Amino acid sequence: MSKLIVKGRQRLEGVIPVQGAKNSALPILTAALISKGKSVIHNCPSLTDTQAAVSILEHLGCSVVQLGHTVIIDSTCADGCEIPDDLMREMRSSIVFLGAVVARCGRAELSFPGGCELGPRPIDLHLQALRQLGLTIEEEHGHLLCHTDSPLKGCEISLPIPSVGATENIMLAACTAEGRTEIHNAAREPEISDLADFLNGCGAHIHGAGESSIIIEGVKALHGAEHTVIPDRIAASTYLSAAAVTGSDITVTNIIPAHLRPVLPCFAEAGCGIEVSGRSIRLTSPKRLGRIKSVRTMFYPGFPTDSQPTTMAMAATARGTSVFVETIFESRFNHAAELIRMGAKIKVEGKVAVVEGVKSLSGAAVEAGDLRGGAALVVAALAAEGETVISGVHHIDRGYEKIESALSSIGADIERTEDAQEE
Ligand code: EPZ
């Protein structure tokens, strides 16, 4: 098992290029299954979740070649329509394979997906929407047996909440359905627009992605395409948090600054200087951050739930009290207990966490329980006095490409060790 050893209180300085977006790359790799041909996807981050998607594609009969951050998928001969339980459990976003496999084969057999421990993560909206498109779904012993005797038929789908995964699943299933599908109250995240751009490059007719209503005119078939995944706005905000808590001066590059608009006001409120220029953001931070009065997570373009934990790590050593309200997931404060081990003063009650900033945190042995919570521990460790040992690093590896290399390249004292005894 890997551990990260962080010696805190180093000032960070320099430029950090940001990886491609995990939450774009995964549905785009999945979408490559639908076309009958070769797709070339650039800027794919090297992550364990990407490997999980590649394993599923190979299991379904695609040939996949990985050249650095480019993944080439040939789906010409893919005829599989069953995904075994062990592959489905490796990540939450395996569920979007449902829409893609059905679009490709007219049937699918898979089990419920895995993913982070953020409380219950139902897939009822995905299933309800696919049923509206004409898919018969039987749920048996944790398995989903799906089939359709005739092609899926476009229809109007109104989502009760703008679920990212459900919007993606509908887009994947509907692009080769008969007729027109309208998704109302669709998710508006940049990753949805990126998926639509890739599918349109493959010959799909999708309009309105990034807005609340998406219209998909079904086409007979898709072909392969070349596409570059958008930058990872959550990884970028994590690195900005790392600079903010260490009184540092860094520039994140290869980003789309507009995608970070929902988080930038928090950095400014905490007293950081922000300079946006082209595809970069430079952040300079004061010796001690000020409080962030209140952070309420919302669907895009609101404050992203995925940046809540790393922002809480900032608030832990800020001057004053910050309040966090988590409205997206039921249980996304697991990192609070670990931050408390490091000396943070946090009170959690249901969906609200009150963080009373302390002068300094102290290094401790802590455990990442989920991806972004793990990133929050890294951020806190960079600010803490002494040494922090972070276990549960496999969670962090799901979403950050070599986090220790990225951070040490700008001056952090962080290294990875392997503990053979715990393997
Ligand atoms: C995506 O998850 C992201 N994952 C998550 O990123 C992100 O936190 C989340 O969107 C919200 O932004 C990927 O893109 C792979 P949702 P997803 O469906 O699609 C409820 C990270 O750290 N819901 O928008 O699973 C659900 O329980 C990860 O990178 C239902 O009730 O999120 C949640 O409360 C973690 N029924 C809310 O909707 C459903 O059928 C939003 O979930 C589906 C969702």
Short mmCIF file of C-alpha atoms and ligand atoms in Angstrom, two decimals:
data_model
loop_
_atom_site.label_atom_id
_atom_site.label_comp_id
_atom_site.label_asym_id
_atom_site.label_seq_id
_atom_site.Cartn_x
_atom_site.Cartn_y
_atom_site.Cartn_z
CA MET A 1 0.00 0.00 0.00
CA SER A 2 1.30 3.47 -0.85
CA LYS A 3 1.60 6.27 1.66
CA LEU A 4 2.36 9.92 1.11
CA ILE A 5 4.84 11.49 3.49
CA VAL A 6 4.49 15.27 3.59
CA LYS A 7 6.75 17.67 5.47
CA GLY A 8 4.72 20.85 5.70
CA ARG A 9 5.40 24.55 5.69
CA GLN A 10 7.37 24.73 2.44
CA ARG A 11 6.63 27.72 0.25
CA LEU A 12 5.52 26.70 -3.24
CA GLU A 13 6.63 28.57 -6.31
CA GLY A 14 6.47 27.92 -10.03
CA VAL A 15 4.25 26.67 -12.78
CA ILE A 16 2.07 23.60 -12.64
CA PRO A 17 0.47 22.30 -15.85
CA VAL A 18 -2.91 20.75 -15.15
CA GLN A 19 -3.89 17.24 -16.31
CA GLY A 20 -6.86 16.41 -18.52
CA ALA A 21 -10.22 16.16 -16.76
CA LYS A 22 -10.97 12.75 -15.27
CA ASN A 23 -14.71 13.39 -15.34
CA SER A 24 -14.56 14.19 -19.06
CA ALA A 25 -12.12 11.48 -20.08
CA LEU A 26 -14.18 8.67 -18.54
CA PRO A 27 -17.48 9.27 -20.40
CA ILE A 28 -15.57 10.11 -23.60
CA LEU A 29 -13.64 6.81 -23.47
CA THR A 30 -17.00 5.12 -22.88
CA ALA A 31 -18.55 6.94 -25.87
CA ALA A 32 -15.80 5.61 -28.13
CA LEU A 33 -17.51 2.22 -27.82
CA ILE A 34 -20.60 3.39 -29.73
CA SER A 35 -18.82 4.29 -32.95
CA LYS A 36 -17.78 1.51 -35.24
CA GLY A 37 -14.23 2.66 -35.81
CA LYS A 38 -11.12 4.22 -34.40
CA SER A 39 -11.14 7.16 -31.98
CA VAL A 40 -8.06 9.02 -30.81
CA ILE A 41 -8.43 10.76 -27.45
CA HIS A 42 -5.70 13.20 -26.40
CA ASN A 43 -5.01 14.68 -22.95
CA CYS A 44 -6.34 11.60 -21.13
CA PRO A 45 -5.00 11.67 -17.57
CA SER A 46 -3.08 8.58 -16.40
CA LEU A 47 -5.24 7.51 -13.49
CA THR A 48 -6.47 4.27 -12.02
CA ASP A 49 -10.02 5.26 -13.09
CA THR A 50 -8.81 5.69 -16.69
CA GLN A 51 -7.28 2.21 -16.51
CA ALA A 52 -10.59 0.87 -15.22
CA ALA A 53 -12.40 2.37 -18.24
CA VAL A 54 -9.78 0.90 -20.59
CA SER A 55 -10.21 -2.55 -18.98
CA ILE A 56 -13.98 -2.38 -19.57
CA LEU A 57 -13.48 -1.31 -23.21
CA GLU A 58 -11.06 -4.22 -23.75
CA HIS A 59 -13.45 -6.61 -22.06
CA LEU A 60 -16.18 -5.51 -24.48
CA GLY A 61 -13.90 -6.30 -27.45
CA CYS A 62 -12.26 -2.94 -28.25
CA SER A 63 -8.58 -2.79 -29.00
CA VAL A 64 -6.95 -0.03 -26.97
CA VAL A 65 -3.48 1.47 -27.36
CA GLN A 66 -2.14 4.02 -24.85
CA LEU A 67 0.66 6.33 -25.95
CA GLY A 68 1.39 8.71 -23.08
CA HIS A 69 -1.74 10.79 -22.65
CA THR A 70 -3.26 9.65 -25.93
CA VAL A 71 -5.62 6.70 -25.96
CA ILE A 72 -6.54 5.07 -29.28
CA ILE A 73 -9.67 2.95 -29.19
CA ASP A 74 -10.71 0.75 -32.08
CA SER A 75 -14.25 -0.41 -31.44
CA THR A 76 -14.80 -2.00 -34.87
CA CYS A 77 -15.03 -5.54 -33.49
CA ALA A 78 -16.55 -4.79 -30.08
CA ASP A 79 -19.44 -7.20 -29.63
CA GLY A 80 -19.51 -7.65 -25.84
CA CYS A 81 -22.55 -6.49 -23.91
CA GLU A 82 -21.83 -7.86 -20.44
CA ILE A 83 -19.63 -6.14 -17.85
CA PRO A 84 -18.57 -8.32 -14.89
CA ASP A 85 -19.10 -7.19 -11.33
CA ASP A 86 -15.39 -6.69 -10.51
CA LEU A 87 -14.96 -4.21 -13.39
CA MET A 88 -18.21 -2.37 -12.58
CA ARG A 89 -17.17 -1.91 -8.95
CA GLU A 90 -13.86 -0.26 -9.78
CA MET A 91 -15.45 3.15 -10.30
CA ARG A 92 -18.76 4.98 -10.13
CA SER A 93 -18.70 6.20 -13.71
CA SER A 94 -18.80 2.61 -15.00
CA ILE A 95 -22.59 3.15 -14.98
CA VAL A 96 -22.36 5.34 -18.11
CA PHE A 97 -21.29 2.21 -19.98
CA LEU A 98 -24.96 1.23 -19.71
CA GLY A 99 -26.08 3.89 -22.23
CA ALA A 100 -23.13 3.16 -24.52
CA VAL A 101 -23.48 -0.63 -24.51
CA VAL A 102 -27.21 -0.38 -25.18
CA ALA A 103 -26.60 2.09 -28.02
CA ARG A 104 -24.07 -0.33 -29.48
CA CYS A 105 -25.74 -3.73 -28.92
CA GLY A 106 -29.40 -3.13 -28.02
CA ARG A 107 -28.85 -5.05 -24.80
CA ALA A 108 -26.60 -4.88 -21.74
CA GLU A 109 -25.93 -6.93 -18.66
CA LEU A 110 -24.07 -5.33 -15.79
CA SER A 111 -24.15 -4.76 -12.06
CA PHE A 112 -24.36 -1.67 -9.89
CA PRO A 113 -21.28 0.59 -10.03
CA GLY A 114 -18.67 1.26 -7.33
CA GLY A 115 -17.17 4.65 -6.47
CA CYS A 116 -16.29 6.99 -3.64
CA GLU A 117 -17.84 6.69 -0.19
CA LEU A 118 -19.99 9.81 -0.35
CA GLY A 119 -23.16 8.27 1.06
CA PRO A 120 -25.80 6.50 -1.04
CA ARG A 121 -25.36 7.14 -4.76
CA PRO A 122 -28.51 5.83 -6.42
CA ILE A 123 -28.85 5.34 -10.19
CA ASP A 124 -32.65 5.54 -10.28
CA LEU A 125 -32.62 8.61 -12.57
CA HIS A 126 -30.37 6.83 -15.08
CA LEU A 127 -32.67 3.80 -15.16
CA GLN A 128 -35.88 5.81 -15.29
CA ALA A 129 -34.61 7.86 -18.25
CA LEU A 130 -33.39 4.83 -20.19
CA ARG A 131 -36.76 3.16 -19.62
CA GLN A 132 -38.41 6.25 -21.11
CA LEU A 133 -36.27 5.72 -24.21
CA GLY A 134 -37.72 2.21 -24.50
CA LEU A 135 -35.18 0.06 -22.67
CA THR A 136 -36.53 -2.83 -20.62
CA ILE A 137 -34.51 -3.12 -17.41
CA GLU A 138 -34.86 -5.95 -14.93
CA GLU A 139 -33.05 -5.60 -11.62
CA GLU A 140 -32.10 -9.02 -10.22
CA HIS A 141 -29.70 -9.77 -7.35
CA GLY A 142 -27.69 -6.58 -7.92
CA HIS A 143 -27.63 -7.15 -11.67
CA LEU A 144 -29.23 -5.07 -14.39
CA LEU A 145 -30.55 -7.09 -17.31
CA CYS A 146 -31.39 -4.66 -20.10
CA HIS A 147 -32.77 -5.26 -23.56
CA THR A 148 -34.86 -3.72 -26.26
CA ASP A 149 -36.62 -5.50 -29.11
CA SER A 150 -36.81 -2.42 -31.31
CA PRO A 151 -34.50 0.60 -31.59
CA LEU A 152 -34.65 3.08 -28.70
CA LYS A 153 -37.07 5.96 -29.39
CA GLY A 154 -36.33 9.61 -28.69
CA CYS A 155 -38.59 11.30 -26.14
CA GLU A 156 -38.77 14.19 -23.68
CA ILE A 157 -37.01 13.54 -20.39
CA SER A 158 -37.24 15.95 -17.47
CA LEU A 159 -34.68 15.20 -14.80
CA PRO A 160 -35.82 15.96 -11.23
CA ILE A 161 -32.22 16.99 -10.46
CA PRO A 162 -29.48 17.82 -13.00
CA SER A 163 -27.50 14.62 -12.47
CA VAL A 164 -24.21 14.57 -14.38
CA GLY A 165 -24.14 10.80 -14.86
CA ALA A 166 -27.81 10.53 -15.85
CA THR A 167 -27.40 13.34 -18.41
CA GLU A 168 -24.38 11.50 -19.87
CA ASN A 169 -26.16 8.16 -19.98
CA ILE A 170 -29.14 9.68 -21.81
CA MET A 171 -26.85 11.44 -24.32
CA LEU A 172 -25.01 8.20 -25.03
CA ALA A 173 -28.16 6.13 -25.46
CA ALA A 174 -30.08 8.78 -27.42
CA CYS A 175 -27.55 9.77 -30.05
CA THR A 176 -28.40 6.70 -32.16
CA ALA A 177 -32.04 6.39 -31.03
CA GLU A 178 -34.88 7.00 -33.48
CA GLY A 179 -36.02 10.62 -33.56
CA ARG A 180 -35.50 13.50 -31.19
CA THR A 181 -34.68 13.38 -27.48
CA GLU A 182 -34.98 16.43 -25.27
CA ILE A 183 -33.34 16.48 -21.85
CA HIS A 184 -34.74 19.14 -19.55
CA ASN A 185 -33.02 20.20 -16.34
CA ALA A 186 -29.86 18.62 -17.78
CA ALA A 187 -26.52 18.93 -15.98
CA ARG A 188 -24.53 21.94 -17.27
CA GLU A 189 -21.02 20.94 -16.19
CA PRO A 190 -18.20 21.62 -18.70
CA GLU A 191 -17.65 17.85 -18.87
CA ILE A 192 -21.14 17.48 -20.42
CA SER A 193 -20.20 19.92 -23.20
CA ASP A 194 -16.93 18.07 -23.74
CA LEU A 195 -18.77 14.76 -24.15
CA ALA A 196 -21.20 16.39 -26.60
CA ASP A 197 -18.28 17.83 -28.59
CA PHE A 198 -16.72 14.38 -28.89
CA LEU A 199 -20.03 12.72 -29.85
CA ASN A 200 -20.75 15.45 -32.42
CA GLY A 201 -17.26 14.83 -33.83
CA CYS A 202 -18.35 11.20 -34.22
CA GLY A 203 -21.40 12.30 -36.25
CA ALA A 204 -24.00 12.77 -33.49
CA HIS A 205 -26.41 15.74 -33.56
CA ILE A 206 -26.44 17.18 -30.05
CA HIS A 207 -27.41 20.81 -29.39
CA GLY A 208 -27.55 22.85 -26.20
CA ALA A 209 -24.96 20.94 -24.13
CA GLY A 210 -23.87 23.23 -21.29
CA GLU A 211 -27.41 24.61 -21.04
CA SER A 212 -30.41 23.27 -19.15
CA SER A 213 -32.10 21.78 -22.21
CA ILE A 214 -30.19 19.45 -24.50
CA ILE A 215 -31.63 18.29 -27.81
CA ILE A 216 -30.38 15.15 -29.48
CA GLU A 217 -31.49 14.28 -33.01
CA GLY A 218 -30.87 10.56 -33.40
CA VAL A 219 -28.58 9.44 -36.24
CA LYS A 220 -28.21 5.96 -37.76
CA ALA A 221 -24.60 5.37 -36.72
CA LEU A 222 -21.49 7.08 -35.35
CA HIS A 223 -17.95 6.95 -36.64
CA GLY A 224 -14.65 7.37 -34.78
CA ALA A 225 -13.16 10.83 -34.11
CA GLU A 226 -10.13 12.60 -32.70
CA HIS A 227 -10.66 14.70 -29.58
CA THR A 228 -8.72 16.51 -26.87
CA VAL A 229 -10.12 16.24 -23.34
CA ILE A 230 -10.65 19.56 -21.50
CA PRO A 231 -8.39 20.42 -18.53
CA ASP A 232 -9.33 19.26 -15.05
CA ARG A 233 -10.92 22.19 -13.22
CA ILE A 234 -10.99 20.27 -9.93
CA ALA A 235 -7.29 19.34 -10.05
CA ALA A 236 -6.56 23.01 -10.86
CA SER A 237 -8.54 24.21 -7.84
CA THR A 238 -6.74 21.64 -5.65
CA TYR A 239 -3.33 23.03 -6.66
CA LEU A 240 -4.57 26.58 -6.08
CA SER A 241 -5.66 25.54 -2.58
CA ALA A 242 -2.21 24.05 -1.97
CA ALA A 243 -0.65 27.40 -2.85
CA ALA A 244 -3.22 29.34 -0.82
CA VAL A 245 -2.48 27.49 2.44
CA THR A 246 1.29 27.82 2.13
CA GLY A 247 1.63 31.57 1.50
CA SER A 248 2.83 30.77 -1.99
CA ASP A 249 2.95 32.09 -5.52
CA ILE A 250 2.10 29.58 -8.25
CA THR A 251 0.64 29.58 -11.73
CA VAL A 252 -1.61 26.77 -12.98
CA THR A 253 -1.46 26.43 -16.75
CA ASN A 254 -3.25 24.45 -19.50
CA ILE A 255 -6.58 25.36 -17.96
CA ILE A 256 -9.81 27.02 -19.07
CA PRO A 257 -10.13 29.83 -16.48
CA ALA A 258 -13.89 30.22 -17.09
CA HIS A 259 -14.38 26.70 -15.69
CA LEU A 260 -12.88 27.89 -12.40
CA ARG A 261 -15.19 30.90 -12.08
CA PRO A 262 -17.29 29.23 -9.36
CA VAL A 263 -14.26 28.71 -7.06
CA LEU A 264 -12.17 31.84 -7.66
CA PRO A 265 -14.28 34.14 -5.41
CA CYS A 266 -13.42 31.89 -2.41
CA PHE A 267 -9.71 32.37 -3.00
CA ALA A 268 -10.22 36.12 -3.34
CA GLU A 269 -12.34 36.22 -0.17
CA ALA A 270 -9.56 34.40 1.70
CA GLY A 271 -7.19 37.19 0.68
CA CYS A 272 -5.38 35.63 -2.29
CA GLY A 273 -4.37 37.59 -5.34
CA ILE A 274 -5.67 36.09 -8.59
CA GLU A 275 -4.39 36.97 -12.06
CA VAL A 276 -6.10 35.32 -15.00
CA SER A 277 -4.28 35.39 -18.30
CA GLY A 278 -5.02 33.24 -21.36
CA ARG A 279 -5.02 29.62 -20.23
CA SER A 280 -3.36 30.29 -16.84
CA ILE A 281 -4.17 31.54 -13.38
CA ARG A 282 -1.53 32.91 -11.03
CA LEU A 283 -2.33 32.83 -7.32
CA THR A 284 -0.40 34.69 -4.65
CA SER A 285 -1.44 34.15 -1.08
CA PRO A 286 -0.97 36.07 2.15
CA LYS A 287 0.92 34.67 5.17
CA ARG A 288 -2.39 33.69 6.76
CA LEU A 289 -5.67 33.26 4.91
CA GLY A 290 -8.84 35.03 5.93
CA ARG A 291 -12.04 33.09 6.52
CA ILE A 292 -14.41 32.18 3.71
CA LYS A 293 -17.73 33.19 5.20
CA SER A 294 -19.86 30.51 3.63
CA VAL A 295 -19.42 27.84 0.98
CA ARG A 296 -22.55 26.16 -0.35
CA THR A 297 -21.99 23.40 -2.91
CA MET A 298 -24.31 23.55 -5.91
CA PHE A 299 -24.74 22.08 -9.37
CA TYR A 300 -22.63 23.86 -12.03
CA PRO A 301 -22.22 26.81 -12.35
CA GLY A 302 -22.43 26.81 -8.54
CA PHE A 303 -19.56 25.95 -6.21
CA PRO A 304 -18.43 22.38 -7.06
CA THR A 305 -18.87 19.71 -4.41
CA ASP A 306 -15.56 18.23 -5.64
CA SER A 307 -13.71 21.35 -4.43
CA GLN A 308 -15.44 21.49 -1.04
CA PRO A 309 -12.91 19.27 0.83
CA THR A 310 -9.80 21.13 -0.38
CA THR A 311 -11.46 24.48 0.38
CA MET A 312 -12.22 23.22 3.88
CA ALA A 313 -8.51 22.44 4.29
CA MET A 314 -7.87 26.11 3.48
CA ALA A 315 -10.45 27.27 6.02
CA ALA A 316 -8.84 25.07 8.71
CA THR A 317 -5.97 27.53 9.20
CA ALA A 318 -7.75 30.74 8.19
CA ARG A 319 -8.34 33.67 10.52
CA GLY A 320 -11.98 33.33 11.61
CA THR A 321 -14.86 30.91 11.12
CA SER A 322 -16.09 29.48 7.82
CA VAL A 323 -19.31 27.57 7.23
CA PHE A 324 -19.70 24.80 4.64
CA VAL A 325 -23.06 23.50 3.42
CA GLU A 326 -22.90 20.36 1.30
CA THR A 327 -26.05 20.11 -0.80
CA ILE A 328 -25.03 17.52 -3.43
CA PHE A 329 -23.91 14.44 -1.51
CA GLU A 330 -25.22 13.08 1.78
CA SER A 331 -21.90 12.20 3.28
CA ARG A 332 -19.05 14.32 2.01
CA PHE A 333 -17.39 15.48 5.21
CA ASN A 334 -15.34 12.32 5.92
CA HIS A 335 -12.15 14.37 5.66
CA ALA A 336 -13.26 16.54 8.63
CA ALA A 337 -12.43 13.81 11.17
CA GLU A 338 -8.95 13.43 9.72
CA LEU A 339 -8.39 17.19 9.65
CA ILE A 340 -9.37 17.23 13.34
CA ARG A 341 -6.53 14.75 14.00
CA MET A 342 -4.22 17.40 12.59
CA GLY A 343 -5.54 19.99 15.03
CA ALA A 344 -8.39 21.52 13.00
CA LYS A 345 -11.49 22.73 14.82
CA ILE A 346 -14.47 21.49 12.85
CA LYS A 347 -18.01 20.71 13.93
CA VAL A 348 -20.16 18.73 11.54
CA GLU A 349 -23.89 18.54 11.86
CA GLY A 350 -25.66 16.82 8.98
CA LYS A 351 -24.94 18.76 5.84
CA VAL A 352 -23.25 21.67 7.63
CA ALA A 353 -19.65 21.95 8.80
CA VAL A 354 -18.43 24.88 10.87
CA VAL A 355 -14.68 25.41 10.64
CA GLU A 356 -13.03 27.63 13.22
CA GLY A 357 -9.63 28.46 11.79
CA VAL A 358 -6.62 27.60 13.99
CA LYS A 359 -3.20 29.24 13.82
CA SER A 360 -1.53 26.08 12.62
CA LEU A 361 -2.14 22.38 12.03
CA SER A 362 0.31 19.70 13.12
CA GLY A 363 1.42 16.68 11.12
CA ALA A 364 -0.28 13.38 12.00
CA ALA A 365 -1.05 9.93 10.60
CA VAL A 366 -4.27 10.32 8.60
CA GLU A 367 -6.24 8.22 6.15
CA ALA A 368 -7.88 9.26 2.89
CA GLY A 369 -11.38 7.82 2.73
CA ASP A 370 -12.31 9.16 -0.70
CA LEU A 371 -10.70 10.97 -3.62
CA ARG A 372 -11.25 14.67 -2.91
CA GLY A 373 -11.16 14.13 0.86
CA GLY A 374 -7.71 12.63 0.29
CA ALA A 375 -6.66 15.69 -1.70
CA ALA A 376 -7.83 17.85 1.23
CA LEU A 377 -5.47 15.94 3.54
CA VAL A 378 -2.58 16.64 1.16
CA VAL A 379 -3.46 20.36 1.15
CA ALA A 380 -3.70 20.42 4.96
CA ALA A 381 -0.42 18.50 5.29
CA LEU A 382 1.38 21.10 3.16
CA ALA A 383 0.29 23.76 5.67
CA ALA A 384 0.96 21.70 8.82
CA GLU A 385 3.98 21.81 11.07
CA GLY A 386 6.01 18.59 10.95
CA GLU A 387 5.36 15.37 9.11
CA THR A 388 2.01 13.98 7.94
CA VAL A 389 1.67 10.38 6.79
CA ILE A 390 -1.32 9.87 4.52
CA SER A 391 -2.62 6.36 3.86
CA GLY A 392 -5.49 5.35 1.57
CA VAL A 393 -3.56 6.91 -1.32
CA HIS A 394 -5.30 4.65 -3.86
CA HIS A 395 -8.30 6.98 -3.50
CA ILE A 396 -6.16 9.98 -4.49
CA ASP A 397 -4.67 8.07 -7.43
CA ARG A 398 -8.17 7.72 -8.89
CA GLY A 399 -8.21 11.39 -9.77
CA TYR A 400 -4.74 12.99 -9.54
CA GLU A 401 -1.92 12.05 -11.83
CA LYS A 402 1.21 11.56 -9.67
CA ILE A 403 0.17 14.19 -7.15
CA GLU A 404 3.52 13.97 -5.36
CA SER A 405 5.49 14.75 -8.55
CA ALA A 406 3.19 17.65 -9.45
CA LEU A 407 3.55 19.21 -6.00
CA SER A 408 7.25 18.55 -5.53
CA SER A 409 7.92 20.21 -8.90
CA ILE A 410 6.81 23.49 -7.28
CA GLY A 411 8.72 23.02 -4.05
CA ALA A 412 6.59 20.80 -1.80
CA ASP A 413 8.34 18.21 0.37
CA ILE A 414 6.19 15.19 -0.47
CA GLU A 415 7.13 11.67 -1.34
CA ARG A 416 5.48 8.31 -1.82
CA THR A 417 6.54 5.20 0.05
CA GLU A 418 5.40 1.65 -0.46
CA ASP A 419 4.61 -0.38 2.65
CA ALA A 420 5.21 -3.97 1.54
CA GLN A 421 3.77 -5.49 4.75
CA GLU A 422 0.29 -4.11 4.14
CA GLU A 423 0.02 -5.29 0.52
C1 EPZ B 1 -20.31 13.25 -11.07
O1 EPZ B 1 -20.83 12.18 -10.31
C2 EPZ B 1 -18.82 13.26 -10.85
N1 EPZ B 1 -18.28 11.98 -11.28
C3 EPZ B 1 -18.52 13.49 -9.37
O2 EPZ B 1 -17.11 13.60 -9.22
C4 EPZ B 1 -19.15 14.81 -8.92
O3 EPZ B 1 -18.97 14.95 -7.53
C5 EPZ B 1 -20.65 14.79 -9.24
O4 EPZ B 1 -20.86 14.51 -10.65
C6 EPZ B 1 -21.35 16.10 -8.91
O5 EPZ B 1 -20.71 17.12 -9.58
C7 EPZ B 1 -18.01 11.78 -12.57
O6 EPZ B 1 -18.25 12.62 -13.43
C8 EPZ B 1 -17.38 10.49 -12.94
P1 EPZ B 1 -24.63 13.17 -10.02
P2 EPZ B 1 -22.30 11.64 -10.57
O7 EPZ B 1 -25.37 12.09 -10.74
O8 EPZ B 1 -22.61 11.68 -12.01
C9 EPZ B 1 -28.12 12.16 -6.89
C10 EPZ B 1 -15.05 13.24 -8.17
O9 EPZ B 1 -14.59 13.46 -7.04
N2 EPZ B 1 -28.57 11.14 -7.86
O10 EPZ B 1 -24.65 14.54 -10.62
O11 EPZ B 1 -22.42 10.36 -9.86
C11 EPZ B 1 -26.80 11.75 -6.25
O12 EPZ B 1 -26.99 10.84 -5.20
C12 EPZ B 1 -16.44 12.70 -8.35
O13 EPZ B 1 -14.40 13.42 -9.21
C13 EPZ B 1 -29.75 10.46 -7.60
O14 EPZ B 1 -30.43 10.66 -6.59
O15 EPZ B 1 -23.12 12.74 -9.79
C14 EPZ B 1 -26.23 13.06 -5.82
O16 EPZ B 1 -26.80 13.42 -4.61
C15 EPZ B 1 -17.06 12.21 -7.11
N3 EPZ B 1 -30.14 9.51 -8.50
C16 EPZ B 1 -26.72 14.02 -6.92
O17 EPZ B 1 -27.81 13.35 -7.57
C17 EPZ B 1 -29.43 9.24 -9.62
O18 EPZ B 1 -29.85 8.37 -10.41
C18 EPZ B 1 -25.69 14.39 -7.96
O19 EPZ B 1 -25.15 13.21 -8.54
C19 EPZ B 1 -28.27 9.97 -9.88
C20 EPZ B 1 -27.85 10.91 -8.97
#
